[in-house]
Short mmCIF file of C-alpha atoms and ligand atoms in Angstrom, two decimals:
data_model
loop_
_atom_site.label_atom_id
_atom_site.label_comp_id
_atom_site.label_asym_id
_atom_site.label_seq_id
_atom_site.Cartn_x
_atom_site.Cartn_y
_atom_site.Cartn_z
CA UNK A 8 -260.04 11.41 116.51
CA UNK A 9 -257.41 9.15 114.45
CA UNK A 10 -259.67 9.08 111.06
CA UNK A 11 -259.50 11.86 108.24
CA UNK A 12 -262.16 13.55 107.46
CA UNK A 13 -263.13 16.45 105.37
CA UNK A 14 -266.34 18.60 104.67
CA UNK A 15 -267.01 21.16 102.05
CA UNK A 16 -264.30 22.81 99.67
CA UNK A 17 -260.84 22.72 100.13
CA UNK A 18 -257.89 23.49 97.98
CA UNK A 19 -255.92 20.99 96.36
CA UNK A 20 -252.57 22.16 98.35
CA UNK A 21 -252.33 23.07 101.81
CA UNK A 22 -251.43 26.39 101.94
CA UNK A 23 -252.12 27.87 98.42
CA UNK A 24 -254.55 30.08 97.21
CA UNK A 25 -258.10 29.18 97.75
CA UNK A 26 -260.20 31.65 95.86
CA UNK A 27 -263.95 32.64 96.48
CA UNK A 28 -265.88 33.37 93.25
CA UNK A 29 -265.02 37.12 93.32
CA UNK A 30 -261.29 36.53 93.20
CA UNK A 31 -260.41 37.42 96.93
CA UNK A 32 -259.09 34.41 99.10
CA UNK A 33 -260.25 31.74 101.68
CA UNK A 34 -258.40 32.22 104.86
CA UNK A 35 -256.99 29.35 106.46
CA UNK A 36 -256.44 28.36 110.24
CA UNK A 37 -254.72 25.43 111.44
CA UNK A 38 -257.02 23.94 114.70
CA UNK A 39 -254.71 21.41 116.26
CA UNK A 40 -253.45 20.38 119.90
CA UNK A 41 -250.27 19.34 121.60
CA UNK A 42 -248.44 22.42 119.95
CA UNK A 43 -248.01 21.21 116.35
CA UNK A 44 -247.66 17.76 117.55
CA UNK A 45 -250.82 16.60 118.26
CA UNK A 46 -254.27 15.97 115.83
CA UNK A 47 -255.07 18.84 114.03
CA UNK A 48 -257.67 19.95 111.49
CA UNK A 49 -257.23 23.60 108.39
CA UNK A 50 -260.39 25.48 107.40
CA UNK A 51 -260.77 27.55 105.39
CA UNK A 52 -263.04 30.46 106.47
CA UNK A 53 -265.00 33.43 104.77
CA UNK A 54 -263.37 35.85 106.90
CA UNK A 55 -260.29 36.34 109.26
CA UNK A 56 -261.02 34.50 112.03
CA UNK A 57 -259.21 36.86 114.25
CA UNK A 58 -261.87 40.11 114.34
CA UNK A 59 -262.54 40.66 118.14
CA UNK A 60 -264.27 44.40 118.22
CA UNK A 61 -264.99 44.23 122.18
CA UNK A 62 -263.32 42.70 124.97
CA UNK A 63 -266.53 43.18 127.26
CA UNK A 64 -265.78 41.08 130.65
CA UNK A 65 -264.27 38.63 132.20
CA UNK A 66 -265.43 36.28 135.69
CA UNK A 67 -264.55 33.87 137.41
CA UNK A 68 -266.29 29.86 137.08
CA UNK A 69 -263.42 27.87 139.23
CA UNK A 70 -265.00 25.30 140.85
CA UNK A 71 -266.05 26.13 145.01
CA UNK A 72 -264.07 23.30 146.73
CA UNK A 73 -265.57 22.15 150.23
CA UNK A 74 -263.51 18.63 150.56
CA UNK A 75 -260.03 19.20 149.24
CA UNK A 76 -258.78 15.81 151.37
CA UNK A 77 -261.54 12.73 150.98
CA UNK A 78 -261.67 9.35 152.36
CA UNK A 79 -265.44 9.14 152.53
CA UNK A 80 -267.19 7.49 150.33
CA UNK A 81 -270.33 9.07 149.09
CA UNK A 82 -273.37 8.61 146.56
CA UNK A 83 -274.94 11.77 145.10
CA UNK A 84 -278.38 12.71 143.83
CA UNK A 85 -277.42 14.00 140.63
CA UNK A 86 -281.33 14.45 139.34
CA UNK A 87 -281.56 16.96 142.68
CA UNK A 88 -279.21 19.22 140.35
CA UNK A 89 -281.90 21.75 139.40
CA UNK A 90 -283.11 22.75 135.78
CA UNK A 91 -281.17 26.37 134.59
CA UNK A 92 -282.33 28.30 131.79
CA UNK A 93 -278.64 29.00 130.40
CA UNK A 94 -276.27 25.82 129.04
CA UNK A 95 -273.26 27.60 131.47
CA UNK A 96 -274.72 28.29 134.33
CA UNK A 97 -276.40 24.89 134.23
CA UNK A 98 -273.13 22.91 134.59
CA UNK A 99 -272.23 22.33 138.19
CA UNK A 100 -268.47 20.88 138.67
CA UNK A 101 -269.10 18.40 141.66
CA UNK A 102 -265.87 16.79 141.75
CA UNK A 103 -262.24 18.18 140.40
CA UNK A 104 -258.75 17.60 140.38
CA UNK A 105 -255.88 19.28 137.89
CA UNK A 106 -256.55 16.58 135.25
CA UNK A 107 -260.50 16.36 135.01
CA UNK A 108 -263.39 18.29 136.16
CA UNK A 109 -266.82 16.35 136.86
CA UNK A 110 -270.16 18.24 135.86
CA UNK A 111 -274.11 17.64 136.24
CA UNK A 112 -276.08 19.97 134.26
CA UNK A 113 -279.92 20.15 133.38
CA UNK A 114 -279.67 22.97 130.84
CA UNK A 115 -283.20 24.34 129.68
CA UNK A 116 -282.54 26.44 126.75
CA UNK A 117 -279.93 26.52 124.08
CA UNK A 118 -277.09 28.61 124.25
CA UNK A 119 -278.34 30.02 120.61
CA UNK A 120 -277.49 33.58 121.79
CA UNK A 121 -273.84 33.12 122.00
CA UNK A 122 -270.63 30.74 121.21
CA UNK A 123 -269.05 29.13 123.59
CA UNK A 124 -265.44 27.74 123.33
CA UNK A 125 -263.28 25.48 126.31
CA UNK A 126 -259.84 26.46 125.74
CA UNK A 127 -258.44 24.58 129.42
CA UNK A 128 -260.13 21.66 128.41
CA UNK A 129 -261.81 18.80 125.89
CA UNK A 130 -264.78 17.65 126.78
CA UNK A 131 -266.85 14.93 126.74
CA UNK A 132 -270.43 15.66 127.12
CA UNK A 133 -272.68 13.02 128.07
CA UNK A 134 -276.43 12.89 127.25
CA UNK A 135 -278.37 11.51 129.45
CA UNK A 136 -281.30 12.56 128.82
CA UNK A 137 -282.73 15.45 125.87
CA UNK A 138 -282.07 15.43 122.26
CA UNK A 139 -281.05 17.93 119.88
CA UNK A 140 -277.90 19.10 117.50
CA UNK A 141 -274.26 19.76 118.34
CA UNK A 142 -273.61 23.35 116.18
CA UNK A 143 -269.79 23.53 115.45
CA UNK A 144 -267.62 25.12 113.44
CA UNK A 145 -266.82 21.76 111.93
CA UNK A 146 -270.16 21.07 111.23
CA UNK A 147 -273.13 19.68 112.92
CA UNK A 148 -274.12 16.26 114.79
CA UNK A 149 -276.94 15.17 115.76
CA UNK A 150 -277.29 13.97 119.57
CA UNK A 151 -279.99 11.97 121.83
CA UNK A 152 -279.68 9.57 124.49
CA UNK A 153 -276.47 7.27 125.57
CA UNK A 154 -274.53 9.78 123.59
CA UNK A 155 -270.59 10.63 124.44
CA UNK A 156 -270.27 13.75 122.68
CA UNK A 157 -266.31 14.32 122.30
CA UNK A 158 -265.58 18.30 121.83
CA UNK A 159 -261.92 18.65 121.51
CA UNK A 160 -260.42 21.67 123.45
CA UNK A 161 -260.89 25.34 121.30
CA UNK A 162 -264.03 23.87 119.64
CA UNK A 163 -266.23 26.91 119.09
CA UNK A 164 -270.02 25.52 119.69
CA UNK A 165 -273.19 25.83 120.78
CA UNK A 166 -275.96 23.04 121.84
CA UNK A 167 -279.77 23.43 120.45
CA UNK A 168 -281.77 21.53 122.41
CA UNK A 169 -285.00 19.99 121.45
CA UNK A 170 -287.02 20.61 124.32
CA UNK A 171 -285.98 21.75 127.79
CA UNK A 172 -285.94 18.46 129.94
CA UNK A 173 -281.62 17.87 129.84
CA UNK A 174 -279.68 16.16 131.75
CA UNK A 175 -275.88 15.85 130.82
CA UNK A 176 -272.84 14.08 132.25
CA UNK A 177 -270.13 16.02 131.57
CA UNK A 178 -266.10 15.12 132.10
CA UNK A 179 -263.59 18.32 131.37
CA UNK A 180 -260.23 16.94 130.70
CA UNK A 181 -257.32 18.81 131.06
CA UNK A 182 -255.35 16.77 128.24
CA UNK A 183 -256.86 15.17 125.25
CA UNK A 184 -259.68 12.90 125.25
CA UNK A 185 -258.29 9.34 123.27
CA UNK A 186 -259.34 6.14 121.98
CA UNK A 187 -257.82 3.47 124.21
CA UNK A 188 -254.04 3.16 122.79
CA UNK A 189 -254.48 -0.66 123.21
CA UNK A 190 -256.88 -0.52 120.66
CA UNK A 191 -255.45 0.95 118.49
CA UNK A 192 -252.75 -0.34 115.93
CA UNK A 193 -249.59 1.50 114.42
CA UNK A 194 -251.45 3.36 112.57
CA UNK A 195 -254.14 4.52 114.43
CA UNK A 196 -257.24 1.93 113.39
CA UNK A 197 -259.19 0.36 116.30
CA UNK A 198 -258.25 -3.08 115.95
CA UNK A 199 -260.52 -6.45 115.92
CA UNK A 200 -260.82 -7.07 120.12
CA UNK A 201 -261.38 -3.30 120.23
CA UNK A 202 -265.42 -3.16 121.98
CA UNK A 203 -266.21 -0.42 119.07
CA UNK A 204 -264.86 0.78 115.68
CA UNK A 205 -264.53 3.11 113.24
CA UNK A 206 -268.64 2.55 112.19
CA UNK A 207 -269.58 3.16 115.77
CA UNK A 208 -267.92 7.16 115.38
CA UNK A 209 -270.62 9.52 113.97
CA UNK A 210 -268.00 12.80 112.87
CA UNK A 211 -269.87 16.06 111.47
CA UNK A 212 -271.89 15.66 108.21
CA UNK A 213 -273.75 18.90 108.04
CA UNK A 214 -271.87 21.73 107.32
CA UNK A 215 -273.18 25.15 107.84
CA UNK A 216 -272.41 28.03 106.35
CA UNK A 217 -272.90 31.75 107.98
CA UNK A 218 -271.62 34.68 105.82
CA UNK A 219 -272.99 36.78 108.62
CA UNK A 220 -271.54 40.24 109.63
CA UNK A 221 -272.76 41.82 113.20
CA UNK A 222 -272.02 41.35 116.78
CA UNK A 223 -271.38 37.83 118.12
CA UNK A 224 -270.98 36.89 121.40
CA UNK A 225 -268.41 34.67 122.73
CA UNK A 226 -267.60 33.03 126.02
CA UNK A 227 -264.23 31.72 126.11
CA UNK A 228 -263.35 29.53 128.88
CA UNK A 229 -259.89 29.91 129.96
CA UNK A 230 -257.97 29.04 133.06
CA UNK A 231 -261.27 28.79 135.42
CA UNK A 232 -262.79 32.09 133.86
CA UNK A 233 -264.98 32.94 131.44
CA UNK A 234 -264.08 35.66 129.16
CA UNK A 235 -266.72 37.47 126.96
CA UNK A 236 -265.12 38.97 123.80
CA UNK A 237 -267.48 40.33 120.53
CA UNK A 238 -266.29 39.31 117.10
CA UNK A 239 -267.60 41.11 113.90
CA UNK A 240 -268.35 37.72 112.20
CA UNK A 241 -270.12 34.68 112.75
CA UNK A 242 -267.52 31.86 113.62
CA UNK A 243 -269.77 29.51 111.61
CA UNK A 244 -268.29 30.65 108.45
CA UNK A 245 -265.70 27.55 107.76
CA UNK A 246 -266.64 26.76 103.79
CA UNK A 247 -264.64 23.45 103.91
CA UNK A 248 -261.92 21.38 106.65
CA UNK A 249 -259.98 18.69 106.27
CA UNK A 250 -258.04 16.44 109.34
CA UNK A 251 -258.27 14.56 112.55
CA UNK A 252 -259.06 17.03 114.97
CA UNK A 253 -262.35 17.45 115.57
CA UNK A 254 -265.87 16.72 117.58
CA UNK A 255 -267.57 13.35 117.30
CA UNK A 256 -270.39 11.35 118.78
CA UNK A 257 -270.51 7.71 120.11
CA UNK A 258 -273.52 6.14 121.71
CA UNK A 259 -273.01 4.17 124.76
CA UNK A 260 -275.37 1.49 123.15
CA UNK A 261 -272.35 0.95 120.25
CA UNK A 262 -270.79 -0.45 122.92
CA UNK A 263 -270.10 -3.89 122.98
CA UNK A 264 -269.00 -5.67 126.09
CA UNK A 265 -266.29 -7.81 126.61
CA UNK A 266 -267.34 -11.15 128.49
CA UNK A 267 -266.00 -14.41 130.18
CA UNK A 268 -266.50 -17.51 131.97
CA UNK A 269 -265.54 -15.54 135.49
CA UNK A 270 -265.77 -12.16 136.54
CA UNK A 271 -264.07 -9.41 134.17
CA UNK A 272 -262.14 -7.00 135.49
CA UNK A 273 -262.97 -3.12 134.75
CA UNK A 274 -260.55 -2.08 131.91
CA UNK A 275 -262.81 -4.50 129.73
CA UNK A 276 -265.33 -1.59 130.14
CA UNK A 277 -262.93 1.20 129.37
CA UNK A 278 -263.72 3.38 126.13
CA UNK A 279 -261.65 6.34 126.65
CA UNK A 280 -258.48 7.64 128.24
CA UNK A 281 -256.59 10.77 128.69
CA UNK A 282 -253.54 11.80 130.57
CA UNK A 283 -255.04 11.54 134.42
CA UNK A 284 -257.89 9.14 134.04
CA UNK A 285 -260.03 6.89 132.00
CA UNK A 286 -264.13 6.91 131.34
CA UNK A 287 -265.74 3.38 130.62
CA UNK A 288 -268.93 2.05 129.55
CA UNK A 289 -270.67 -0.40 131.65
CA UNK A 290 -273.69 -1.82 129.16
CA UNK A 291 -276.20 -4.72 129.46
CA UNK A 292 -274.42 -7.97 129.03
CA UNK A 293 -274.24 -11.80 129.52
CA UNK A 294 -272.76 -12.81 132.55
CA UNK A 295 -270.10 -15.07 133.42
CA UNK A 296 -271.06 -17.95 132.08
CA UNK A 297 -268.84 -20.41 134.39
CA UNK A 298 -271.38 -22.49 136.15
CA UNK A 299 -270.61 -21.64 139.64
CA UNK A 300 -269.37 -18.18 138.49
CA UNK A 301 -270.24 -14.91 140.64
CA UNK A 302 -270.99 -12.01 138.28
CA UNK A 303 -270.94 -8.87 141.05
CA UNK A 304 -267.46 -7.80 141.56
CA UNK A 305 -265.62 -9.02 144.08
CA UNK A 306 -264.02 -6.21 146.76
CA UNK A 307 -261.31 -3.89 145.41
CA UNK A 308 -258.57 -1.49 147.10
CA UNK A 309 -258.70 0.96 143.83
CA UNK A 310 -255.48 2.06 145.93
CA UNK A 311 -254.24 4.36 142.79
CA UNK A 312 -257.72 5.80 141.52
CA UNK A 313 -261.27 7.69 142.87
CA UNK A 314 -263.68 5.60 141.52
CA UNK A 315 -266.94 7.13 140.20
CA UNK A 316 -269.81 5.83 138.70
CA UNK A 317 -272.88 7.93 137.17
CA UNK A 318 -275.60 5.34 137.11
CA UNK A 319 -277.44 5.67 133.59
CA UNK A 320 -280.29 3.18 132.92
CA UNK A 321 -281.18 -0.46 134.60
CA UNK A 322 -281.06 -2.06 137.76
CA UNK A 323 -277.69 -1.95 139.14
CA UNK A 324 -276.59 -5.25 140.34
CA UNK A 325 -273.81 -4.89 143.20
CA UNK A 326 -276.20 -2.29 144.79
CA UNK A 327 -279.46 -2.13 146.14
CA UNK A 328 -279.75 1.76 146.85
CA UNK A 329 -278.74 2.61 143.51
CA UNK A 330 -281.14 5.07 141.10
CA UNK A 331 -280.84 7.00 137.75
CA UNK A 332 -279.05 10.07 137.99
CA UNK A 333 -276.81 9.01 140.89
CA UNK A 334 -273.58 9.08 141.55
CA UNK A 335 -271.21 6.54 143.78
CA UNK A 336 -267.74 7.81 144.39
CA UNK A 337 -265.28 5.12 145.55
CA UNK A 338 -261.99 6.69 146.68
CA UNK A 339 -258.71 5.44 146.59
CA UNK A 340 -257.37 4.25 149.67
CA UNK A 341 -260.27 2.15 150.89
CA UNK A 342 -261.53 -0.64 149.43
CA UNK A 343 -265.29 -1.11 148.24
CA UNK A 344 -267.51 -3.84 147.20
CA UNK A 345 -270.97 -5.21 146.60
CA UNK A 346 -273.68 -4.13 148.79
CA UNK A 347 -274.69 -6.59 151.48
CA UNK A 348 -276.49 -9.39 149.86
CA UNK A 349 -275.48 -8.72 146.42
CA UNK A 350 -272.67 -11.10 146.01
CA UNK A 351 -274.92 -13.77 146.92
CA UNK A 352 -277.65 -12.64 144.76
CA UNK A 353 -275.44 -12.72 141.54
CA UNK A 354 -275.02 -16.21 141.34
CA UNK A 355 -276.68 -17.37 138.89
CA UNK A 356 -278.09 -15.18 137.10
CA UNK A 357 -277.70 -14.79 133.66
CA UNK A 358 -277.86 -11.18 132.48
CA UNK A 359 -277.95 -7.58 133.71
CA UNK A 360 -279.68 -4.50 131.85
CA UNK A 361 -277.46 -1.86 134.13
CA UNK A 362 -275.58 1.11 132.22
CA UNK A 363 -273.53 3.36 133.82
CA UNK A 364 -270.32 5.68 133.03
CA UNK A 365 -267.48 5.07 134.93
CA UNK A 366 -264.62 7.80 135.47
CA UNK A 367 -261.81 6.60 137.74
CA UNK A 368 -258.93 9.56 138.54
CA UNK A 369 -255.71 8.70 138.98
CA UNK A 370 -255.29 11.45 141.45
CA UNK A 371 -257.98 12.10 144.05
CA UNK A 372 -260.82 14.14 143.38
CA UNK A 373 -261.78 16.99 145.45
CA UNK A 374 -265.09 17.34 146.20
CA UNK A 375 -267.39 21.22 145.45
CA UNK A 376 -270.19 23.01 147.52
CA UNK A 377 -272.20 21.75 144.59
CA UNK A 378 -271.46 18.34 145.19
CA UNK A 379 -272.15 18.63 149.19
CA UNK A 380 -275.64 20.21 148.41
CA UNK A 381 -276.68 16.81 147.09
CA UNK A 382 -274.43 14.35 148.75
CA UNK A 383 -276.09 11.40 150.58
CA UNK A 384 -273.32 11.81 154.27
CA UNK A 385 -274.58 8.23 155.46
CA UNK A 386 -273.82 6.35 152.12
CA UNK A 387 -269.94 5.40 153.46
CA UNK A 388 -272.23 3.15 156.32
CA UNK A 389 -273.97 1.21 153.69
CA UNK A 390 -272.11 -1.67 153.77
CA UNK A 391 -272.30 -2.37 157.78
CA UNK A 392 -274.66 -5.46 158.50
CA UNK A 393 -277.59 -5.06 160.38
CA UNK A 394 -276.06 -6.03 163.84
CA UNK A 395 -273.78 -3.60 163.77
CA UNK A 396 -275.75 -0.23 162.34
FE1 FE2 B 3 -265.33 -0.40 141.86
#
């Protein structure tokens, strides 16, 4: 995230002696991405952060792909995703491709019994539904509904929950998760036509401090498996950071929507983008205000991009078969439109209350057994007139 920011103690100078009050030193890492290139954070721990006692196992969590070639467009129930006690095993990947991975979970408990760490990927963790705290190693945020929680790649973490009805969006991105370059300026600030700013960003505040010795459990996700290593310390031990590298929250509801006299197009709704796609925000708005304007979208060939859309909160206008918790995926190829009736219906009115997150993949997405389990197969017909069903 392209704004400093620092917690707790740090030393003057980078890489000088950072004493703790007995005389014996701080020990410094360097978090950063893109090599030495990219946003990075130093801490400055208690102890080495480097003390694995136990390697203990290792399995595999690659995605089960049962549509590697799609041209069907589908809808999914994503509230049929059923409720699992553990945050990992909760996450189902229903749609993946080598630059992002698609997730439902409905995650009971908090993962409070181990630390969990995405080295493949960043991730953005939608809330959906649930409240609780982000724990990181960075410090803490607080989450609750309509909130994008950002967790760059190597971000050791856990989620406490408040209660045990979840339900998270989640994207995995194989490269990092931005701010849309456009805007941004030279130097990195969101600029004045950007839809949110640097107020909108909630970074870490609380900063927690473990000077813990024992057995901790981590699961470290790398290259599709998860790898379970025990450290002698509690990773929670960073007395102070400084830098750009590191988790943040924005609520969907900061949003604020770009509008016109006729129809905007979709990038006016974007809010993120990494390497292989983009995620945008679609939040109640005015609509086209031109007097004979017609607010639902007209038909597009998204010829270079899947198209999916997790449906959030609202009525959804260019739809009539449309509920919380599912999910329309539009791929490339074919073109797709407003429902039957829906363009007609638009006219005129004045406002919609529909929020949704939008992920469109510039390569297509391939579809998992997980998906499948809770795909609607006659959605791709919803769009015949009656006379010809
Ligand atoms: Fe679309």
């Amino acid at each position: 995230m392209p704004i400093y920011h620092k917690l707790g103690k740090i030393p003057h100078k980078r890489h000088t002696t950072f004493k703790k009050p007995d005389g014996s030193l701080h020990y410094e890492q360097l978090f950063g991405t893109i090599g030495f290139d990219g946003m990075s954070s130093l801490m400055y721990h208690l102890h080495r952060p480097t003390q694995v006692k136990k390697i203990v196992k290792q399995y595999s969590v690659k995605p089960k792909v049962a549509v590697e070639n799609n041209m069907q467009s589908f809808r999914f129930h994503g509230f049929n995703i059923k409720p699992e006690n553990d945050f990992l095993d909760s996450r189902k990947v229903v749609m993946t491709n080598s630059d992002a991975s698609i997730a439902l979970a409905a995650p009971k408990e908090s993962n409070k019994d181990y630390f969990y760490k995405n080295t493949d990927s960043d991730e953005v963790i939608f809330v959906h539904r649930g409240s609780g705290t982000l724990k990181t190693q960075l410090g803490n945020i607080k989450f609750g509904y309509g909130d994008y929680l950002v967790i760059p790649r190597g971000m050791i973490y856990q989620m406490h929950f408040d209660g045990s009805d979840n339900r998270l969006f989640i994207v995995e991105s194989s490269s990092p998760i931005y701010t849309p370059k456009r805007y941004r300026n030279y130097f990195g600030q969101l600029l004045e036509h950007s839809p949110y700013c640097e107020r909108d960003i909630r970074r870490p505040e609380e900063l927690e401090v473990h000077d813990e010795k024992g057995e901790f459990l981590f699961k470290i996700k790398k290259q599709d498996e998860i790898h379970e290593l025990i450290y002698t310390r509690h990773p929670f031990d960073v007395v102070g950071w400084d830098g750009y590298n590191y988790p943040y929250a924005f609520n969907i509801q900061d949003f604020e929507p770009i509008t016109g006299r006729v129809h905007q197009p979709p990038p006016v709704h974007q809010t993120f983008e990494a390497a292989g796609f983009v995620i945008c925000s679609f939040c109640p708005r005015l609509y086209d205000y031109h007097p004979e304007a017609i607010p639902a979208p007209y038909n597009h060939s998204n010829i270079d991009s899947d198209e999916v859309l997790y449906y959030v909160d609202g009525d959804f206008m260019s739809r009539n078969d449309i509920d919380k918790g599912h999910i329309s995926l539009h791929p490339a190829g074919i073109p797709h439109g407003p429902h039957p009736g829906a363009y007609e219906r638009s006219v005129g009115k004045k406002e919609t209350e529909e929020m949704a997150v939008m992920v469109d993949t510039f390569k297509p997405l391939m579809l998992t057994e997980d998906a499948m389990k809770i795909a609607d197969q006659d959605y791709y017909r919803s769009w015949l007139e009656d006379e010809d069903k």
